[in-house]
Amino acid sequence: MLKKSLVVLLVLLLAITTLAGCGGEKPAEEGTTQPQQSESKILRVGVMSNPPKLDPVFATDTSSARVIYQIFETLVDYDNDGKVQPLLAESWDISEDGTEYIFHLRKGVKFHDSIEGKPTANGGREVTADDWIWTFNYILNPDTNSPRAYFLDMIKGYQDYQDKKTEQIAGITKIDDYTLKIEIDYPFAPFLSVLAYNTFNVLPKEDVEKYGTEQFNFHPVGTGPFKFEQWVQDDKIVLSKNENYWAKDKDGNQLPYLDGVEFGIVTDLAMQWTEFGLGNFDIIEEVDDPYYEEAKKMPNFIERAELGTYYYGFNLTMAPFKDNKPLRQAFNYAIDREGLINMVMNGRALPASGPLPPGMMGYDENIQPKYTYDVEKAKSLLKDAGYPNGIKVELVYNTSEGHKRIAEALQAQFKQVGIDVALKNVDWGALLDAADRLEIPFFRMGWVADYPDPDNFLYVLLHSNNIGPNGNYTGFSNKQFDDLTLRARKETDPAVREKLYKEAEAIAREEAPWLFIYHYTTHGLAQPYVKNMRVPFFGAYSLKYTELDIQK
């Protein structure tokens, strides 16, 4: 074994030395003219886990979203700074009272005409307003049971449709084939941002009905720059170029530039890094901490802050955390976040004391309590919680070397105050399923923004309406918190909204339904020959490969 490892290491070092020689090369600016085709351009992307879902109607995680962004498209999108921009809607008008939206649809957008080498049921026809009406009614239909349908619960007639009092949702109508009207019950500041979320992609009725709700997940059909070809579970996902894609670059060249994408599933981040060094991946999802300093020197490494929070959830519906706020607070005072970030993560995060990340409305570092590393306070709270001699718990986390290192570091810190934490790792899909059902007392979880508004953190993750698969995996229920977040959803004055969210954030910190650990940064790493590489506002997982190119 040692001999084989040394050979791999020598090959890796040689490959990295070769890459370092390209250090003067910089990523190309967006809009680079498409070069002459010389060989098939297949982008090979290393990812950490098998996506739980490829059907956007049911996907709730970033692993799934990374692939979904390539296949499907929404009415609107985000630019690289998180501002809403046109996608399948060329433009829109909003009424003065903020309750009516008119979307002017892009002409010439077509569904995929083939997947897996076979014709699709829709035949590659054009998308019209009727498709959007059918799609929204399908997603919001209670029989569909989409976990993110409630993101649009402000649309006129939503509740009647959920209660099966109507056959269609009243607030979504057609003006003509290329004009769609959506009415909402009250002004909702982040409404356009919600429409950019990757659940709300246009779908072809014919293909959804052909495969059925369960099987469409394995035969996804959209309008995006790439078409689905193959999914080998726990091995790879293969996409091919959509030859009929509607978009062109600024010079009139047909997009996408790439001929296809292959996502290779490699759960071992050390192996993923090795494969990248050997040139077997063009992009890798995650640069693990041991390789961070080396990666920073590479020409196509990009890093930025991300609206997200890494946490461990306390299940408030079962022992030992149910009805025991002192115990939850004791856990929060028992960890050294700064030490964890600096020693284990190369300083690549910010310590968290609450759900909201820096840069988000409602975030205020002065909100109390601010959970610092305080061994004596943690011990005192453990005593108040009924555990003067300490406590034993099991943490369930999903398979990843990074998650494992963090869990082991925190395990050692917990021991200093008398908290004995056993560690159990499971795959990502299994963890999500168990969290949906509130079956785990203590579990790893993380959240990055679906849309840049505190509603997406406080209401989605902690309101009692959303307990279970909607996002509230802890079972947290607090009437005052619920009232504040509901009022904030309907408030139009930004200053009042911010005040309400600060009050709600203070309650969340005090009640401590989570072990607040850190706020994310996000990064992307590509080979020097991958052009137009960038890291979007919402994180590397949301990068669309439409304008990426390979120039060797």
PDB file of N, CA and C in Angstrom, residues 381-461:
ATOM      1  N   LEU A 381     -24.592  25.979  32.602  1.00  0.00           N
ATOM      2  CA  LEU A 381     -25.851  25.738  31.890  1.00  0.00           C
ATOM      3  C   LEU A 381     -26.172  24.244  31.835  1.00  0.00           C
ATOM      4  N   LEU A 382     -25.147  23.404  31.719  1.00  0.00           N
ATOM      5  CA  LEU A 382     -25.379  21.955  31.753  1.00  0.00           C
ATOM      6  C   LEU A 382     -25.996  21.541  33.091  1.00  0.00           C
ATOM      7  N   LYS A 383     -25.497  22.145  34.156  1.00  0.00           N
ATOM      8  CA  LYS A 383     -26.059  21.863  35.478  1.00  0.00           C
ATOM      9  C   LYS A 383     -27.511  22.307  35.548  1.00  0.00           C
ATOM     10  N   ASP A 384     -27.789  23.519  35.035  1.00  0.00           N
ATOM     11  CA  ASP A 384     -29.166  24.033  35.016  1.00  0.00           C
ATOM     12  C   ASP A 384     -30.080  23.139  34.177  1.00  0.00           C
ATOM     13  N   ALA A 385     -29.490  22.516  33.152  1.00  0.00           N
ATOM     14  CA  ALA A 385     -30.266  21.672  32.248  1.00  0.00           C
ATOM     15  C   ALA A 385     -30.554  20.296  32.831  1.00  0.00           C
ATOM     16  N   GLY A 386     -29.935  20.004  33.988  1.00  0.00           N
ATOM     17  CA  GLY A 386     -30.163  18.707  34.616  1.00  0.00           C
ATOM     18  C   GLY A 386     -29.078  17.691  34.336  1.00  0.00           C
ATOM     19  N   TYR A 387     -27.918  18.172  33.855  1.00  0.00           N
ATOM     20  CA  TYR A 387     -26.818  17.262  33.544  1.00  0.00           C
ATOM     21  C   TYR A 387     -25.522  17.738  34.219  1.00  0.00           C
ATOM     22  N   PRO A 388     -25.492  17.749  35.552  1.00  0.00           N
ATOM     23  CA  PRO A 388     -24.290  18.239  36.256  1.00  0.00           C
ATOM     24  C   PRO A 388     -23.064  17.378  36.018  1.00  0.00           C
ATOM     25  N   ASN A 389     -23.270  16.121  35.671  1.00  0.00           N
ATOM     26  CA  ASN A 389     -22.148  15.215  35.411  1.00  0.00           C
ATOM     27  C   ASN A 389     -21.892  14.997  33.919  1.00  0.00           C
ATOM     28  N   GLY A 390     -22.481  15.850  33.099  1.00  0.00           N
ATOM     29  CA  GLY A 390     -22.276  15.755  31.662  1.00  0.00           C
ATOM     30  C   GLY A 390     -23.367  14.953  30.963  1.00  0.00           C
ATOM     31  N   ILE A 391     -23.238  14.811  29.647  1.00  0.00           N
ATOM     32  CA  ILE A 391     -24.271  14.159  28.850  1.00  0.00           C
ATOM     33  C   ILE A 391     -23.629  13.471  27.654  1.00  0.00           C
ATOM     34  N   LYS A 392     -24.246  12.376  27.205  1.00  0.00           N
ATOM     35  CA  LYS A 392     -23.809  11.679  26.006  1.00  0.00           C
ATOM     36  C   LYS A 392     -24.856  11.838  24.911  1.00  0.00           C
ATOM     37  N   VAL A 393     -24.420  12.210  23.715  1.00  0.00           N
ATOM     38  CA  VAL A 393     -25.310  12.345  22.567  1.00  0.00           C
ATOM     39  C   VAL A 393     -24.606  11.801  21.329  1.00  0.00           C
ATOM     40  N   GLU A 394     -25.388  11.553  20.281  1.00  0.00           N
ATOM     41  CA  GLU A 394     -24.824  11.117  19.001  1.00  0.00           C
ATOM     42  C   GLU A 394     -25.098  12.178  17.948  1.00  0.00           C
ATOM     43  N   LEU A 395     -24.060  12.567  17.219  1.00  0.00           N
ATOM     44  CA  LEU A 395     -24.205  13.493  16.100  1.00  0.00           C
ATOM     45  C   LEU A 395     -24.208  12.689  14.804  1.00  0.00           C
ATOM     46  N   VAL A 396     -25.203  12.937  13.965  1.00  0.00           N
ATOM     47  CA  VAL A 396     -25.267  12.318  12.643  1.00  0.00           C
ATOM     48  C   VAL A 396     -24.877  13.367  11.606  1.00  0.00           C
ATOM     49  N   TYR A 397     -23.867  13.047  10.800  1.00  0.00           N
ATOM     50  CA  TYR A 397     -23.432  13.971   9.756  1.00  0.00           C
ATOM     51  C   TYR A 397     -23.307  13.217   8.437  1.00  0.00           C
ATOM     52  N   ASN A 398     -23.345  13.943   7.332  1.00  0.00           N
ATOM     53  CA  ASN A 398     -23.264  13.288   6.028  1.00  0.00           C
ATOM     54  C   ASN A 398     -21.816  13.133   5.587  1.00  0.00           C
ATOM     55  N   THR A 399     -21.580  12.095   4.805  1.00  0.00           N
ATOM     56  CA  THR A 399     -20.239  11.675   4.417  1.00  0.00           C
ATOM     57  C   THR A 399     -19.471  12.775   3.714  1.00  0.00           C
ATOM     58  N   SER A 400     -18.359  13.155   4.300  1.00  0.00           N
ATOM     59  CA  SER A 400     -17.458  14.161   3.732  1.00  0.00           C
ATOM     60  C   SER A 400     -16.280  14.288   4.676  1.00  0.00           C
ATOM     61  N   GLU A 401     -15.074  14.338   4.117  1.00  0.00           N
ATOM     62  CA  GLU A 401     -13.897  14.511   4.964  1.00  0.00           C
ATOM     63  C   GLU A 401     -13.947  15.843   5.701  1.00  0.00           C
ATOM     64  N   GLY A 402     -14.458  16.871   5.024  1.00  0.00           N
ATOM     65  CA  GLY A 402     -14.574  18.176   5.666  1.00  0.00           C
ATOM     66  C   GLY A 402     -15.523  18.151   6.851  1.00  0.00           C
ATOM     67  N   HIS A 403     -16.710  17.549   6.669  1.00  0.00           N
ATOM     68  CA  HIS A 403     -17.661  17.434   7.779  1.00  0.00           C
ATOM     69  C   HIS A 403     -17.073  16.588   8.914  1.00  0.00           C
ATOM     70  N   LYS A 404     -16.333  15.558   8.533  1.00  0.00           N
ATOM     71  CA  LYS A 404     -15.733  14.686   9.544  1.00  0.00           C
ATOM     72  C   LYS A 404     -14.712  15.443  10.392  1.00  0.00           C
ATOM     73  N   ARG A 405     -13.858  16.234   9.742  1.00  0.00           N
ATOM     74  CA  ARG A 405     -12.843  16.987  10.502  1.00  0.00           C
ATOM     75  C   ARG A 405     -13.487  17.984  11.448  1.00  0.00           C
ATOM     76  N   ILE A 406     -14.530  18.656  10.972  1.00  0.00           N
ATOM     77  CA  ILE A 406     -15.225  19.618  11.828  1.00  0.00           C
ATOM     78  C   ILE A 406     -15.875  18.898  13.005  1.00  0.00           C
ATOM     79  N   ALA A 407     -16.530  17.781  12.729  1.00  0.00           N
ATOM     80  CA  ALA A 407     -17.196  17.027  13.790  1.00  0.00           C
ATOM     81  C   ALA A 407     -16.185  16.531  14.825  1.00  0.00           C
ATOM     82  N   GLU A 408     -15.048  16.061  14.378  1.00  0.00           N
ATOM     83  CA  GLU A 408     -14.034  15.562  15.309  1.00  0.00           C
ATOM     84  C   GLU A 408     -13.432  16.688  16.138  1.00  0.00           C
ATOM     85  N   ALA A 409     -13.236  17.848  15.530  1.00  0.00           N
ATOM     86  CA  ALA A 409     -12.706  18.997  16.273  1.00  0.00           C
ATOM     87  C   ALA A 409     -13.698  19.447  17.344  1.00  0.00           C
ATOM     88  N   LEU A 410     -14.984  19.517  16.974  1.00  0.00           N
ATOM     89  CA  LEU A 410     -15.997  19.923  17.946  1.00  0.00           C
ATOM     90  C   LEU A 410     -16.194  18.848  19.011  1.00  0.00           C
ATOM     91  N   GLN A 411     -16.058  17.595  18.621  1.00  0.00           N
ATOM     92  CA  GLN A 411     -16.142  16.499  19.589  1.00  0.00           C
ATOM     93  C   GLN A 411     -15.115  16.686  20.713  1.00  0.00           C
ATOM     94  N   ALA A 412     -13.891  17.071  20.319  1.00  0.00           N
ATOM     95  CA  ALA A 412     -12.829  17.293  21.313  1.00  0.00           C
ATOM     96  C   ALA A 412     -13.144  18.498  22.192  1.00  0.00           C
ATOM     97  N   GLN A 413     -13.691  19.550  21.600  1.00  0.00           N
ATOM     98  CA  GLN A 413     -14.051  20.738  22.374  1.00  0.00           C
ATOM     99  C   GLN A 413     -15.167  20.420  23.363  1.00  0.00           C
ATOM    100  N   PHE A 414     -16.166  19.672  22.926  1.00  0.00           N
ATOM    101  CA  PHE A 414     -17.282  19.323  23.801  1.00  0.00           C
ATOM    102  C   PHE A 414     -16.817  18.563  25.042  1.00  0.00           C
ATOM    103  N   LYS A 415     -15.805  17.728  24.881  1.00  0.00           N
ATOM    104  CA  LYS A 415     -15.319  16.926  26.006  1.00  0.00           C
ATOM    105  C   LYS A 415     -14.819  17.800  27.149  1.00  0.00           C
ATOM    106  N   GLN A 416     -14.346  18.993  26.819  1.00  0.00           N
ATOM    107  CA  GLN A 416     -13.806  19.890  27.842  1.00  0.00           C
ATOM    108  C   GLN A 416     -14.862  20.350  28.833  1.00  0.00           C
ATOM    109  N   VAL A 417     -16.127  20.276  28.441  1.00  0.00           N
ATOM    110  CA  VAL A 417     -17.200  20.719  29.344  1.00  0.00           C
ATOM    111  C   VAL A 417     -18.066  19.554  29.823  1.00  0.00           C
ATOM    112  N   GLY A 418     -17.702  18.318  29.437  1.00  0.00           N
ATOM    113  CA  GLY A 418     -18.460  17.157  29.894  1.00  0.00           C
ATOM    114  C   GLY A 418     -19.518  16.673  28.930  1.00  0.00           C
ATOM    115  N   ILE A 419     -19.444  17.105  27.679  1.00  0.00           N
ATOM    116  CA  ILE A 419     -20.378  16.625  26.656  1.00  0.00           C
ATOM    117  C   ILE A 419     -19.653  15.575  25.817  1.00  0.00           C
ATOM    118  N   ASP A 420     -20.157  14.359  25.859  1.00  0.00           N
ATOM    119  CA  ASP A 420     -19.539  13.234  25.152  1.00  0.00           C
ATOM    120  C   ASP A 420     -20.340  12.995  23.866  1.00  0.00           C
ATOM    121  N   VAL A 421     -19.736  13.304  22.717  1.00  0.00           N
ATOM    122  CA  VAL A 421     -20.437  13.215  21.440  1.00  0.00           C
ATOM    123  C   VAL A 421     -19.898  12.044  20.631  1.00  0.00           C
ATOM    124  N   ALA A 422     -20.758  11.061  20.339  1.00  0.00           N
ATOM    125  CA  ALA A 422     -20.413   9.976  19.418  1.00  0.00           C
ATOM    126  C   ALA A 422     -20.752  10.439  18.002  1.00  0.00           C
ATOM    127  N   LEU A 423     -19.962  10.009  17.030  1.00  0.00           N
ATOM    128  CA  LEU A 423     -20.142  10.455  15.657  1.00  0.00           C
ATOM    129  C   LEU A 423     -20.640   9.321  14.767  1.00  0.00           C
ATOM    130  N   LYS A 424     -21.594   9.633  13.921  1.00  0.00           N
ATOM    131  CA  LYS A 424     -22.127   8.664  12.957  1.00  0.00           C
ATOM    132  C   LYS A 424     -22.289   9.364  11.615  1.00  0.00           C
ATOM    133  N   ASN A 425     -21.722   8.775  10.567  1.00  0.00           N
ATOM    134  CA  ASN A 425     -21.882   9.398   9.265  1.00  0.00           C
ATOM    135  C   ASN A 425     -22.772   8.538   8.371  1.00  0.00           C
ATOM    136  N   VAL A 426     -23.606   9.218   7.581  1.00  0.00           N
ATOM    137  CA  VAL A 426     -24.505   8.573   6.615  1.00  0.00           C
ATOM    138  C   VAL A 426     -24.417   9.365   5.317  1.00  0.00           C
ATOM    139  N   ASP A 427     -24.963   8.818   4.225  1.00  0.00           N
ATOM    140  CA  ASP A 427     -24.915   9.589   2.981  1.00  0.00           C
ATOM    141  C   ASP A 427     -25.926  10.726   3.034  1.00  0.00           C
ATOM    142  N   TRP A 428     -25.741  11.692   2.137  1.00  0.00           N
ATOM    143  CA  TRP A 428     -26.516  12.936   2.165  1.00  0.00           C
ATOM    144  C   TRP A 428     -28.009  12.685   2.014  1.00  0.00           C
ATOM    145  N   GLY A 429     -28.394  11.809   1.075  1.00  0.00           N
ATOM    146  CA  GLY A 429     -29.811  11.538   0.878  1.00  0.00           C
ATOM    147  C   GLY A 429     -30.460  10.941   2.110  1.00  0.00           C
ATOM    148  N   ALA A 430     -29.759  10.029   2.783  1.00  0.00           N
ATOM    149  CA  ALA A 430     -30.304   9.404   3.992  1.00  0.00           C
ATOM    150  C   ALA A 430     -30.472  10.426   5.111  1.00  0.00           C
ATOM    151  N   LEU A 431     -29.508  11.341   5.235  1.00  0.00           N
ATOM    152  CA  LEU A 431     -29.612  12.381   6.268  1.00  0.00           C
ATOM    153  C   LEU A 431     -30.809  13.287   6.002  1.00  0.00           C
ATOM    154  N   LEU A 432     -30.975  13.707   4.747  1.00  0.00           N
ATOM    155  CA  LEU A 432     -32.107  14.570   4.409  1.00  0.00           C
ATOM    156  C   LEU A 432     -33.438  13.893   4.697  1.00  0.00           C
ATOM    157  N   ASP A 433     -33.556  12.634   4.307  1.00  0.00           N
ATOM    158  CA  ASP A 433     -34.813  11.901   4.533  1.00  0.00           C
ATOM    159  C   ASP A 433     -35.136  11.815   6.021  1.00  0.00           C
ATOM    160  N   ALA A 434     -34.129  11.505   6.831  1.00  0.00           N
ATOM    161  CA  ALA A 434     -34.355  11.391   8.266  1.00  0.00           C
ATOM    162  C   ALA A 434     -34.673  12.749   8.892  1.00  0.00           C
ATOM    163  N   ALA A 435     -33.999  13.802   8.410  1.00  0.00           N
ATOM    164  CA  ALA A 435     -34.275  15.152   8.922  1.00  0.00           C
ATOM    165  C   ALA A 435     -35.686  15.583   8.559  1.00  0.00           C
ATOM    166  N   ASP A 436     -36.129  15.252   7.349  1.00  0.00           N
ATOM    167  CA  ASP A 436     -37.499  15.575   6.930  1.00  0.00           C
ATOM    168  C   ASP A 436     -38.523  15.016   7.911  1.00  0.00           C
ATOM    169  N   ARG A 437     -38.222  13.835   8.428  1.00  0.00           N
ATOM    170  CA  ARG A 437     -39.172  13.143   9.321  1.00  0.00           C
ATOM    171  C   ARG A 437     -38.898  13.415  10.802  1.00  0.00           C
ATOM    172  N   LEU A 438     -37.937  14.299  11.079  1.00  0.00           N
ATOM    173  CA  LEU A 438     -37.576  14.651  12.455  1.00  0.00           C
ATOM    174  C   LEU A 438     -37.232  13.405  13.276  1.00  0.00           C
ATOM    175  N   GLU A 439     -36.377  12.559  12.710  1.00  0.00           N
ATOM    176  CA  GLU A 439     -36.033  11.299  13.358  1.00  0.00           C
ATOM    177  C   GLU A 439     -34.695  11.343  14.102  1.00  0.00           C
ATOM    178  N   ILE A 440     -33.912  12.412  13.915  1.00  0.00           N
ATOM    179  CA  ILE A 440     -32.563  12.452  14.492  1.00  0.00           C
ATOM    180  C   ILE A 440     -32.503  13.516  15.585  1.00  0.00           C
ATOM    181  N   PRO A 441     -32.030  13.168  16.780  1.00  0.00           N
ATOM    182  CA  PRO A 441     -31.942  14.165  17.854  1.00  0.00           C
ATOM    183  C   PRO A 441     -30.925  15.269  17.590  1.00  0.00           C
ATOM    184  N   PHE A 442     -29.804  14.944  16.912  1.00  0.00           N
ATOM    185  CA  PHE A 442     -28.701  15.900  16.773  1.00  0.00           C
ATOM    186  C   PHE A 442     -28.035  15.624  15.420  1.00  0.00           C
ATOM    187  N   PHE A 443     -28.020  16.605  14.534  1.00  0.00           N
ATOM    188  CA  PHE A 443     -27.632  16.337  13.144  1.00  0.00           C
ATOM    189  C   PHE A 443     -26.949  17.541  12.502  1.00  0.00           C
ATOM    190  N   ARG A 444     -26.076  17.250  11.540  1.00  0.00           N
ATOM    191  CA  ARG A 444     -25.426  18.301  10.764  1.00  0.00           C
ATOM    192  C   ARG A 444     -26.357  18.781   9.658  1.00  0.00           C
ATOM    193  N   MET A 445     -26.320  20.103   9.428  1.00  0.00           N
ATOM    194  CA  MET A 445     -27.096  20.667   8.343  1.00  0.00           C
ATOM    195  C   MET A 445     -26.453  21.994   7.942  1.00  0.00           C
ATOM    196  N   GLY A 446     -26.799  22.478   6.792  1.00  0.00           N
ATOM    197  CA  GLY A 446     -26.327  23.780   6.348  1.00  0.00           C
ATOM    198  C   GLY A 446     -27.364  24.388   5.428  1.00  0.00           C
ATOM    199  N   TRP A 447     -27.339  25.690   5.295  1.00  0.00           N
ATOM    200  CA  TRP A 447     -28.320  26.374   4.454  1.00  0.00           C
ATOM    201  C   TRP A 447     -27.642  27.538   3.756  1.00  0.00           C
ATOM    202  N   VAL A 448     -27.800  27.587   2.440  1.00  0.00           N
ATOM    203  CA  VAL A 448     -27.382  28.765   1.671  1.00  0.00           C
ATOM    204  C   VAL A 448     -28.624  29.354   1.025  1.00  0.00           C
ATOM    205  N   ALA A 449     -28.618  30.642   0.831  1.00  0.00           N
ATOM    206  CA  ALA A 449     -29.819  31.363   0.430  1.00  0.00           C
ATOM    207  C   ALA A 449     -30.379  30.866  -0.896  1.00  0.00           C
ATOM    208  N   ASP A 450     -31.701  30.656  -0.922  1.00  0.00           N
ATOM    209  CA  ASP A 450     -32.424  30.418  -2.171  1.00  0.00           C
ATOM    210  C   ASP A 450     -32.753  31.745  -2.840  1.00  0.00           C
ATOM    211  N   TYR A 451     -32.999  32.748  -2.010  1.00  0.00           N
ATOM    212  CA  TYR A 451     -33.212  34.114  -2.474  1.00  0.00           C
ATOM    213  C   TYR A 451     -32.697  35.041  -1.379  1.00  0.00           C
ATOM    214  N   PRO A 452     -32.156  36.212  -1.765  1.00  0.00           N
ATOM    215  CA  PRO A 452     -31.409  37.046  -0.805  1.00  0.00           C
ATOM    216  C   PRO A 452     -32.302  37.879   0.109  1.00  0.00           C
ATOM    217  N   ASP A 453     -33.027  37.183   0.986  1.00  0.00           N
ATOM    218  CA  ASP A 453     -33.941  37.867   1.891  1.00  0.00           C
ATOM    219  C   ASP A 453     -34.014  37.058   3.180  1.00  0.00           C
ATOM    220  N   PRO A 454     -34.103  37.732   4.342  1.00  0.00           N
ATOM    221  CA  PRO A 454     -34.175  37.001   5.612  1.00  0.00           C
ATOM    222  C   PRO A 454     -35.365  36.063   5.706  1.00  0.00           C
ATOM    223  N   ASP A 455     -36.398  36.305   4.926  1.00  0.00           N
ATOM    224  CA  ASP A 455     -37.541  35.408   4.874  1.00  0.00           C
ATOM    225  C   ASP A 455     -37.089  33.983   4.563  1.00  0.00           C
ATOM    226  N   ASN A 456     -36.062  33.847   3.711  1.00  0.00           N
ATOM    227  CA  ASN A 456     -35.591  32.535   3.285  1.00  0.00           C
ATOM    228  C   ASN A 456     -34.838  31.794   4.378  1.00  0.00           C
ATOM    229  N   PHE A 457     -34.423  32.497   5.416  1.00  0.00           N
ATOM    230  CA  PHE A 457     -33.777  31.852   6.550  1.00  0.00           C
ATOM    231  C   PHE A 457     -34.761  31.708   7.716  1.00  0.00           C
ATOM    232  N   LEU A 458     -35.314  32.815   8.171  1.00  0.00           N
ATOM    233  CA  LEU A 458     -36.096  32.790   9.403  1.00  0.00           C
ATOM    234  C   LEU A 458     -37.471  32.157   9.209  1.00  0.00           C
ATOM    235  N   TYR A 459     -38.194  32.565   8.164  1.00  0.00           N
ATOM    236  CA  TYR A 459     -39.513  31.972   7.937  1.00  0.00           C
ATOM    237  C   TYR A 459     -39.381  30.527   7.456  1.00  0.00           C
ATOM    238  N   VAL A 460     -38.550  30.301   6.450  1.00  0.00           N
ATOM    239  CA  VAL A 460     -38.446  28.972   5.842  1.00  0.00           C
ATOM    240  C   VAL A 460     -37.902  27.939   6.817  1.00  0.00           C
ATOM    241  N   LEU A 461     -36.881  28.291   7.578  1.00  0.00           N
ATOM    242  CA  LEU A 461     -36.175  27.305   8.395  1.00  0.00           C
ATOM    243  C   LEU A 461     -36.695  27.170   9.819  1.00  0.00           C
TER     244      LEU A 461
END
